[in-house]
Short mmCIF file of N, CA and C in Angstrom, two decimals:
data_model
loop_
_atom_site.label_atom_id
_atom_site.label_comp_id
_atom_site.label_asym_id
_atom_site.label_seq_id
_atom_site.Cartn_x
_atom_site.Cartn_y
_atom_site.Cartn_z
N UNK A 943 -307.81 148.17 -87.68
CA UNK A 943 -308.56 147.71 -88.63
C UNK A 943 -310.18 148.64 -88.66
N UNK A 944 -310.57 149.38 -89.41
CA UNK A 944 -311.91 149.73 -89.54
C UNK A 944 -312.78 149.58 -90.51
N UNK A 945 -314.22 149.58 -90.42
CA UNK A 945 -314.84 149.18 -91.31
C UNK A 945 -316.24 150.24 -91.27
N UNK A 946 -317.17 150.13 -92.07
CA UNK A 946 -318.24 151.07 -92.46
C UNK A 946 -318.97 151.01 -90.87
N UNK A 947 -319.20 150.05 -90.30
CA UNK A 947 -319.71 149.91 -89.07
C UNK A 947 -318.74 150.64 -87.79
N UNK A 948 -317.60 150.21 -87.82
CA UNK A 948 -316.65 150.58 -87.02
C UNK A 948 -315.52 151.51 -87.26
N UNK A 949 -315.99 152.70 -87.75
CA UNK A 949 -314.96 153.57 -88.08
C UNK A 949 -313.93 154.04 -86.98
N UNK A 950 -312.83 154.51 -87.47
CA UNK A 950 -311.79 154.86 -86.68
C UNK A 950 -312.25 156.13 -85.45
N UNK A 951 -311.69 156.12 -84.32
CA UNK A 951 -312.10 157.28 -83.71
C UNK A 951 -311.80 158.63 -83.95
N UNK A 952 -312.48 159.74 -83.72
CA UNK A 952 -312.18 160.86 -84.21
C UNK A 952 -311.10 161.40 -83.44
N UNK A 953 -310.53 162.64 -83.86
CA UNK A 953 -309.49 163.34 -82.84
C UNK A 953 -310.24 163.57 -81.44
N UNK A 954 -311.19 163.98 -81.25
CA UNK A 954 -312.17 164.29 -80.34
C UNK A 954 -312.40 163.14 -79.31
N UNK A 955 -312.65 162.15 -80.01
CA UNK A 955 -313.04 160.85 -79.36
C UNK A 955 -311.72 160.49 -78.63
N UNK A 956 -310.82 160.23 -79.30
CA UNK A 956 -309.33 159.78 -78.79
C UNK A 956 -309.06 160.73 -77.72
N UNK A 957 -309.23 162.13 -77.79
CA UNK A 957 -308.96 163.19 -76.88
C UNK A 957 -309.64 162.76 -75.69
N UNK A 958 -310.79 162.33 -75.82
CA UNK A 958 -312.08 162.24 -74.81
C UNK A 958 -311.51 161.21 -73.60
N UNK A 959 -310.98 160.01 -74.36
CA UNK A 959 -310.32 158.99 -73.78
C UNK A 959 -309.31 159.26 -73.08
N UNK A 960 -308.39 160.05 -73.53
CA UNK A 960 -307.01 160.44 -73.08
C UNK A 960 -307.44 160.98 -71.42
N UNK A 961 -308.13 162.08 -71.65
CA UNK A 961 -308.69 163.02 -70.71
C UNK A 961 -309.27 162.24 -69.50
N UNK A 962 -310.31 161.58 -70.14
CA UNK A 962 -310.91 160.61 -69.13
C UNK A 962 -310.22 159.37 -68.15
N UNK A 963 -309.03 158.94 -68.92
CA UNK A 963 -308.24 158.04 -68.09
C UNK A 963 -307.57 158.85 -67.19
N UNK A 964 -307.00 159.99 -67.64
CA UNK A 964 -306.15 160.79 -66.75
C UNK A 964 -307.08 161.37 -65.71
N UNK A 965 -308.15 161.86 -65.80
CA UNK A 965 -309.12 162.44 -64.51
C UNK A 965 -309.09 160.96 -63.71
N UNK A 966 -309.21 160.07 -64.02
CA UNK A 966 -309.53 158.99 -63.08
C UNK A 966 -308.35 158.71 -62.50
N UNK A 967 -307.11 158.71 -62.90
CA UNK A 967 -306.16 158.48 -62.23
C UNK A 967 -305.61 159.59 -61.39
N UNK A 968 -306.00 160.72 -61.57
CA UNK A 968 -305.84 161.82 -60.89
C UNK A 968 -306.72 162.09 -59.96
N UNK A 969 -307.84 161.03 -59.52
CA UNK A 969 -308.76 160.95 -58.75
C UNK A 969 -309.84 161.68 -58.90
N UNK A 970 -310.57 162.33 -59.85
CA UNK A 970 -311.44 162.69 -60.00
C UNK A 970 -312.76 161.36 -60.54
N UNK A 971 -313.65 161.72 -59.68
CA UNK A 971 -314.92 160.66 -60.08
C UNK A 971 -315.65 161.03 -61.18
N UNK A 972 -315.37 161.03 -62.33
CA UNK A 972 -316.27 161.28 -63.46
C UNK A 972 -317.30 160.26 -64.14
N UNK A 973 -317.16 159.07 -63.58
CA UNK A 973 -318.18 158.12 -63.67
C UNK A 973 -319.49 158.14 -63.13
N UNK A 974 -319.61 158.70 -61.90
CA UNK A 974 -320.38 158.66 -61.07
C UNK A 974 -321.49 159.91 -61.34
N UNK A 975 -322.71 160.11 -61.47
CA UNK A 975 -323.44 161.42 -61.66
C UNK A 975 -323.54 162.12 -60.59
N UNK A 976 -323.44 161.39 -59.70
CA UNK A 976 -323.45 162.34 -58.55
C UNK A 976 -321.93 162.62 -57.44
N UNK A 977 -321.08 162.08 -58.12
CA UNK A 977 -319.65 161.97 -57.71
C UNK A 977 -319.07 163.36 -57.49
N UNK A 978 -319.42 164.25 -58.32
CA UNK A 978 -318.97 165.60 -58.61
C UNK A 978 -317.54 165.57 -59.15
N UNK A 979 -317.24 164.51 -59.87
CA UNK A 979 -315.79 164.57 -60.28
C UNK A 979 -315.83 165.93 -61.58
N UNK A 980 -316.57 165.40 -62.60
CA UNK A 980 -316.52 166.51 -63.47
C UNK A 980 -317.03 167.80 -63.53
N UNK A 981 -317.42 168.35 -62.08
CA UNK A 981 -317.78 169.43 -62.00
C UNK A 981 -316.15 170.22 -61.38
N UNK A 982 -315.78 169.45 -60.43
CA UNK A 982 -314.45 169.51 -59.79
C UNK A 982 -313.60 169.67 -60.85
N UNK A 983 -313.51 168.89 -61.90
CA UNK A 983 -312.43 169.01 -63.05
C UNK A 983 -312.59 170.09 -63.77
N UNK A 984 -314.08 170.65 -63.90
CA UNK A 984 -314.27 171.99 -64.37
C UNK A 984 -313.81 173.24 -63.78
N UNK A 985 -313.98 173.19 -62.37
CA UNK A 985 -313.44 174.07 -61.84
C UNK A 985 -312.00 174.18 -61.59
N UNK A 986 -311.44 172.94 -61.52
CA UNK A 986 -309.81 173.28 -61.41
C UNK A 986 -309.34 173.48 -62.81
N UNK A 987 -309.82 173.38 -63.85
CA UNK A 987 -309.22 173.75 -64.86
C UNK A 987 -309.95 175.07 -65.28
N UNK A 988 -310.60 175.43 -64.78
CA UNK A 988 -311.15 176.77 -64.97
C UNK A 988 -312.08 176.83 -66.32
N UNK A 989 -312.54 175.79 -66.75
CA UNK A 989 -313.69 175.31 -68.02
C UNK A 989 -315.05 175.56 -67.27
N UNK A 990 -316.08 175.48 -68.25
CA UNK A 990 -317.15 175.31 -67.77
C UNK A 990 -317.74 173.72 -67.51
N UNK A 991 -318.75 173.46 -66.70
CA UNK A 991 -318.75 171.92 -66.71
C UNK A 991 -319.25 171.26 -67.94
N UNK A 992 -320.14 172.21 -68.63
CA UNK A 992 -320.77 171.56 -70.04
C UNK A 992 -319.70 171.06 -70.98
N UNK A 993 -318.67 172.27 -71.13
CA UNK A 993 -317.38 171.95 -71.86
C UNK A 993 -316.88 170.61 -71.59
N UNK A 994 -316.62 170.37 -70.18
CA UNK A 994 -315.88 169.48 -69.81
C UNK A 994 -316.59 167.96 -70.05
N UNK A 995 -317.83 167.98 -69.87
CA UNK A 995 -318.71 167.10 -70.11
C UNK A 995 -318.65 166.45 -71.67
N UNK A 996 -318.87 167.55 -72.33
CA UNK A 996 -318.66 167.16 -74.10
C UNK A 996 -317.27 167.01 -74.30
N UNK A 997 -316.32 167.35 -73.88
CA UNK A 997 -314.75 166.91 -73.99
C UNK A 997 -314.70 165.46 -73.48
N UNK A 998 -315.02 164.79 -72.22
CA UNK A 998 -315.22 163.67 -71.90
C UNK A 998 -315.66 162.99 -72.63
N UNK A 999 -316.85 163.15 -73.21
CA UNK A 999 -317.86 162.10 -74.12
C UNK A 999 -316.99 162.36 -75.55
N UNK A 1000 -316.03 162.66 -75.86
CA UNK A 1000 -315.44 162.84 -76.71
C UNK A 1000 -316.15 163.39 -78.07
N UNK A 1001 -317.08 164.25 -77.63
CA UNK A 1001 -317.61 165.37 -78.75
C UNK A 1001 -316.65 166.48 -79.06
N UNK A 1002 -315.73 167.01 -78.27
CA UNK A 1002 -315.11 168.26 -78.61
C UNK A 1002 -313.77 168.28 -78.23
N UNK A 1003 -313.04 168.91 -78.40
CA UNK A 1003 -311.41 169.40 -77.84
C UNK A 1003 -311.31 170.78 -77.44
N UNK A 1004 -311.25 170.76 -76.37
CA UNK A 1004 -311.42 172.43 -75.76
C UNK A 1004 -310.56 173.54 -76.43
N UNK A 1005 -310.47 174.41 -76.26
CA UNK A 1005 -309.81 175.84 -76.56
C UNK A 1005 -308.54 175.40 -76.00
N UNK A 1006 -307.11 175.40 -77.24
CA UNK A 1006 -305.93 175.55 -76.43
C UNK A 1006 -305.77 176.10 -75.38
N UNK A 1007 -306.08 177.19 -75.05
CA UNK A 1007 -305.89 178.13 -73.90
C UNK A 1007 -306.40 177.51 -72.36
N UNK A 1008 -307.01 176.43 -72.81
CA UNK A 1008 -307.35 175.60 -71.61
C UNK A 1008 -306.48 174.57 -70.93
N UNK A 1009 -305.61 174.49 -72.21
CA UNK A 1009 -304.73 173.17 -72.23
C UNK A 1009 -303.80 173.37 -70.66
N UNK A 1010 -303.08 174.12 -70.55
CA UNK A 1010 -302.41 174.32 -69.34
C UNK A 1010 -302.95 174.13 -68.12
N UNK A 1011 -304.10 174.49 -67.70
CA UNK A 1011 -304.69 174.50 -66.64
C UNK A 1011 -305.36 173.29 -66.36
N UNK A 1012 -305.90 172.73 -67.65
CA UNK A 1012 -306.43 171.27 -67.59
C UNK A 1012 -305.26 170.33 -67.29
N UNK A 1013 -304.03 170.43 -68.02
CA UNK A 1013 -302.98 169.51 -67.74
C UNK A 1013 -302.48 169.44 -66.21
N UNK A 1014 -302.39 170.60 -65.65
CA UNK A 1014 -302.27 170.83 -64.29
C UNK A 1014 -303.33 170.13 -63.43
N UNK A 1015 -304.24 170.21 -63.42
CA UNK A 1015 -305.41 169.57 -62.76
C UNK A 1015 -305.32 167.79 -63.10
N UNK A 1016 -304.69 167.67 -64.08
CA UNK A 1016 -304.57 166.22 -64.20
C UNK A 1016 -303.35 165.45 -64.02
N UNK A 1017 -302.48 166.34 -63.58
CA UNK A 1017 -301.02 165.96 -63.49
C UNK A 1017 -300.56 165.31 -64.62
N UNK A 1018 -300.68 165.85 -65.89
CA UNK A 1018 -300.09 165.19 -66.99
C UNK A 1018 -299.29 166.60 -67.63
N UNK A 1019 -298.28 166.24 -68.68
CA UNK A 1019 -297.74 167.16 -69.06
C UNK A 1019 -298.32 167.72 -70.42
N UNK A 1020 -298.31 169.02 -70.13
CA UNK A 1020 -298.95 169.92 -71.37
C UNK A 1020 -298.59 169.75 -72.74
N UNK A 1021 -297.50 169.06 -72.86
CA UNK A 1021 -296.93 168.72 -74.29
C UNK A 1021 -297.73 167.52 -74.64
N UNK A 1022 -297.81 166.86 -73.72
CA UNK A 1022 -298.19 165.14 -73.99
C UNK A 1022 -299.75 165.51 -74.50
N UNK A 1023 -300.47 166.67 -73.80
CA UNK A 1023 -301.70 167.06 -74.05
C UNK A 1023 -302.19 167.58 -75.10
N UNK A 1024 -301.27 168.16 -75.75
CA UNK A 1024 -301.22 168.88 -77.23
C UNK A 1024 -300.91 167.62 -78.45
N UNK A 1025 -300.13 166.93 -77.99
CA UNK A 1025 -299.97 165.56 -79.15
C UNK A 1025 -301.36 164.88 -78.91
N UNK A 1026 -301.71 164.55 -78.07
CA UNK A 1026 -302.93 163.93 -77.80
C UNK A 1026 -304.13 164.28 -78.67
N UNK A 1027 -304.39 165.82 -78.43
CA UNK A 1027 -305.51 166.50 -78.93
C UNK A 1027 -305.05 166.85 -80.60
N UNK A 1028 -303.83 166.09 -81.09
CA UNK A 1028 -303.61 166.29 -82.45
C UNK A 1028 -303.18 167.98 -82.91
N UNK A 1029 -303.06 168.74 -82.00
CA UNK A 1029 -302.52 170.05 -81.91
C UNK A 1029 -301.07 170.07 -82.38
N UNK A 1030 -300.15 169.04 -82.24
CA UNK A 1030 -298.93 169.30 -82.29
C UNK A 1030 -298.52 167.92 -82.39
N UNK A 1031 -297.27 167.59 -83.38
CA UNK A 1031 -296.99 166.19 -83.26
C UNK A 1031 -296.30 165.76 -82.64
N UNK A 1032 -295.67 164.35 -82.49
CA UNK A 1032 -294.98 163.76 -81.38
C UNK A 1032 -293.50 164.13 -81.58
N UNK A 1033 -293.24 164.51 -83.14
CA UNK A 1033 -291.87 165.06 -83.46
C UNK A 1033 -291.89 166.39 -82.67
N UNK A 1034 -292.59 167.21 -83.01
CA UNK A 1034 -292.39 168.63 -82.46
C UNK A 1034 -292.57 168.47 -81.11
N UNK A 1035 -293.12 167.37 -79.99
CA UNK A 1035 -292.95 167.55 -78.57
C UNK A 1035 -291.41 167.10 -78.52
N UNK A 1036 -291.08 166.19 -79.19
CA UNK A 1036 -289.70 165.58 -78.79
C UNK A 1036 -288.77 166.82 -78.87
N UNK A 1037 -288.90 167.82 -80.07
CA UNK A 1037 -287.80 168.99 -80.03
C UNK A 1037 -288.09 169.89 -79.03
N UNK A 1038 -288.97 169.83 -77.82
CA UNK A 1038 -289.07 170.95 -77.06
C UNK A 1038 -288.26 170.29 -75.55
N UNK A 1039 -287.42 171.10 -75.05
CA UNK A 1039 -286.75 170.54 -74.09
C UNK A 1039 -287.87 170.08 -73.13
N UNK A 1040 -287.77 168.92 -72.53
CA UNK A 1040 -288.89 168.44 -71.60
C UNK A 1040 -288.17 168.58 -70.06
N UNK A 1041 -289.35 168.93 -69.35
CA UNK A 1041 -288.89 168.99 -67.75
C UNK A 1041 -289.54 167.48 -67.46
N UNK A 1042 -290.12 167.01 -68.17
CA UNK A 1042 -290.89 165.69 -67.52
C UNK A 1042 -292.27 165.86 -66.72
N UNK A 1043 -293.01 164.96 -66.98
CA UNK A 1043 -294.48 165.12 -66.52
C UNK A 1043 -294.19 165.55 -64.68
N UNK A 1044 -295.12 166.28 -64.45
CA UNK A 1044 -294.89 166.64 -62.81
C UNK A 1044 -296.07 166.01 -61.95
N UNK A 1045 -295.61 164.74 -61.66
CA UNK A 1045 -296.80 163.92 -60.96
C UNK A 1045 -297.05 164.37 -59.37
N UNK A 1046 -298.23 164.32 -59.06
CA UNK A 1046 -298.97 164.76 -57.74
C UNK A 1046 -297.84 164.58 -56.54
N UNK A 1047 -297.79 165.28 -55.76
CA UNK A 1047 -296.56 165.02 -54.80
C UNK A 1047 -297.49 164.12 -53.78
N UNK A 1048 -296.84 162.94 -53.31
CA UNK A 1048 -297.30 162.32 -52.23
C UNK A 1048 -296.71 162.51 -51.12
N UNK A 1049 -297.90 162.58 -50.16
CA UNK A 1049 -297.71 163.32 -48.62
C UNK A 1049 -297.03 162.65 -47.88
N UNK A 1050 -296.63 161.20 -48.16
CA UNK A 1050 -295.89 160.13 -47.16
C UNK A 1050 -294.26 160.62 -47.76
N UNK A 1051 -294.11 160.81 -48.88
CA UNK A 1051 -292.77 161.07 -49.63
C UNK A 1051 -292.44 162.50 -48.90
N UNK A 1052 -293.32 163.29 -48.91
CA UNK A 1052 -292.91 164.92 -48.51
C UNK A 1052 -292.61 164.50 -47.17
N UNK A 1053 -293.79 164.01 -46.10
CA UNK A 1053 -293.46 163.78 -44.91
C UNK A 1053 -291.93 163.39 -44.72
N UNK A 1054 -291.44 162.25 -45.25
CA UNK A 1054 -290.10 161.70 -44.97
C UNK A 1054 -289.09 162.92 -45.01
N UNK A 1055 -289.22 163.50 -46.39
CA UNK A 1055 -288.27 164.32 -47.17
C UNK A 1055 -287.75 165.68 -45.81
N UNK A 1056 -289.17 165.95 -45.27
CA UNK A 1056 -288.89 167.02 -44.22
C UNK A 1056 -288.38 166.55 -42.79
N UNK A 1057 -288.06 165.05 -42.75
CA UNK A 1057 -287.73 164.65 -41.54
C UNK A 1057 -288.89 164.06 -40.56
N UNK A 1058 -289.97 163.80 -41.11
CA UNK A 1058 -290.82 163.03 -40.17
C UNK A 1058 -290.63 161.41 -40.56
N UNK A 1059 -290.41 160.69 -39.49
CA UNK A 1059 -289.75 159.47 -39.58
C UNK A 1059 -290.87 158.35 -39.05
N UNK A 1060 -291.36 158.73 -38.09
CA UNK A 1060 -292.49 157.77 -37.26
C UNK A 1060 -293.89 157.48 -38.32
N UNK A 1061 -293.90 156.24 -38.55
CA UNK A 1061 -294.95 155.81 -39.17
C UNK A 1061 -296.19 156.28 -38.80
N UNK A 1062 -296.44 156.55 -37.56
CA UNK A 1062 -297.91 157.35 -36.97
C UNK A 1062 -297.84 158.77 -37.54
N UNK A 1063 -296.91 159.27 -37.27
CA UNK A 1063 -296.97 160.91 -37.78
C UNK A 1063 -296.97 160.97 -39.27
N UNK A 1064 -296.46 160.23 -39.90
CA UNK A 1064 -296.31 160.21 -41.35
C UNK A 1064 -297.78 160.14 -41.92
N UNK A 1065 -298.42 158.98 -41.34
CA UNK A 1065 -299.91 158.66 -41.76
C UNK A 1065 -300.99 159.86 -41.16
N UNK A 1066 -300.65 160.54 -40.12
CA UNK A 1066 -301.15 161.85 -39.80
C UNK A 1066 -300.82 162.88 -40.65
N UNK A 1067 -299.74 163.12 -41.23
CA UNK A 1067 -299.39 164.12 -41.98
C UNK A 1067 -299.99 163.91 -43.48
N UNK A 1068 -300.27 162.71 -43.94
CA UNK A 1068 -300.55 162.49 -44.82
C UNK A 1068 -302.28 162.53 -44.93
N UNK A 1069 -302.68 162.11 -43.95
CA UNK A 1069 -304.28 162.47 -43.74
C UNK A 1069 -304.54 163.95 -43.72
N UNK A 1070 -303.60 164.69 -42.85
CA UNK A 1070 -304.08 165.97 -43.02
C UNK A 1070 -304.21 166.69 -44.33
N UNK A 1071 -302.86 166.27 -44.97
CA UNK A 1071 -302.80 166.88 -46.21
C UNK A 1071 -304.00 166.68 -47.27
N UNK A 1072 -304.18 165.55 -47.13
CA UNK A 1072 -305.30 165.04 -48.13
C UNK A 1072 -306.77 165.59 -47.66
N UNK A 1073 -306.94 165.88 -46.34
CA UNK A 1073 -308.09 166.71 -46.29
C UNK A 1073 -307.87 167.80 -46.63
N UNK A 1074 -306.88 168.64 -46.54
CA UNK A 1074 -306.80 170.06 -46.99
C UNK A 1074 -306.88 170.17 -48.36
N UNK A 1075 -306.24 168.94 -48.94
CA UNK A 1075 -306.78 169.40 -50.69
C UNK A 1075 -307.96 169.35 -51.10
N UNK A 1076 -308.70 168.13 -50.15
CA UNK A 1076 -310.12 168.10 -50.44
C UNK A 1076 -310.74 169.25 -50.24
N UNK A 1077 -310.44 169.91 -49.03
CA UNK A 1077 -311.21 171.04 -48.60
C UNK A 1077 -311.03 172.25 -49.67
N UNK A 1078 -309.88 172.37 -50.19
CA UNK A 1078 -309.48 173.22 -51.18
C UNK A 1078 -310.32 173.09 -52.40
N UNK A 1079 -310.47 171.79 -52.89
CA UNK A 1079 -311.33 171.49 -53.93
C UNK A 1079 -312.83 172.10 -53.88
N UNK A 1080 -313.44 171.81 -52.42
CA UNK A 1080 -314.55 172.21 -52.37
C UNK A 1080 -315.11 173.63 -52.58
N UNK A 1081 -313.94 174.35 -51.65
CA UNK A 1081 -313.97 175.79 -51.64
C UNK A 1081 -313.79 176.28 -52.97
N UNK A 1082 -313.37 175.77 -54.01
CA UNK A 1082 -312.87 176.36 -55.09
C UNK A 1082 -314.26 176.16 -56.00
N UNK A 1083 -314.97 174.85 -55.66
CA UNK A 1083 -316.27 174.73 -56.44
C UNK A 1083 -317.29 175.42 -56.00
N UNK A 1084 -317.09 175.97 -54.75
CA UNK A 1084 -318.16 176.38 -54.08
C UNK A 1084 -318.27 178.18 -54.43
N UNK A 1085 -316.74 178.47 -54.52
CA UNK A 1085 -316.72 179.89 -55.28
C UNK A 1085 -316.80 180.02 -56.62
N UNK A 1086 -316.85 178.88 -57.56
CA UNK A 1086 -317.17 179.31 -59.00
C UNK A 1086 -318.60 178.87 -58.51
N UNK A 1087 -319.19 178.21 -57.86
CA UNK A 1087 -320.87 178.18 -58.23
C UNK A 1087 -321.44 179.64 -57.69
N UNK A 1088 -320.61 180.18 -56.93
CA UNK A 1088 -321.45 181.57 -56.49
C UNK A 1088 -321.03 182.97 -57.29
N UNK A 1089 -319.99 182.67 -58.20
CA UNK A 1089 -319.60 183.71 -59.17
C UNK A 1089 -320.54 183.82 -60.37
#
């Protein structure tokens, strides 16, 4: 129920909440001014940091050309993102053959799937993988800053 004092959220506001929740779940620190999460998300999605800030604040919806890279960075299905942005309907999404969302790979599960069974080795594999992912994000941010 909405009132004049409490109007229904706009499409941009609903989309901003959806992307903010997805960003937090994907590990981006978007709430801390010095956490770098907004800049990291912008770099990973190929968007300008100011555009990401406006999107997260519920002020704008990005150009659909960014939806695929944004969905990939957030580990969400691009079709779900299109529905949340109001670009396509839920019915249209259901009509598209679905491969399902692609959640991020868990390094511990990957370790077990390739035959690593020792708990200590599984943790070492996970630690190394997580460090490499963080290093890749940092390198991507630095490359974008210098470009």
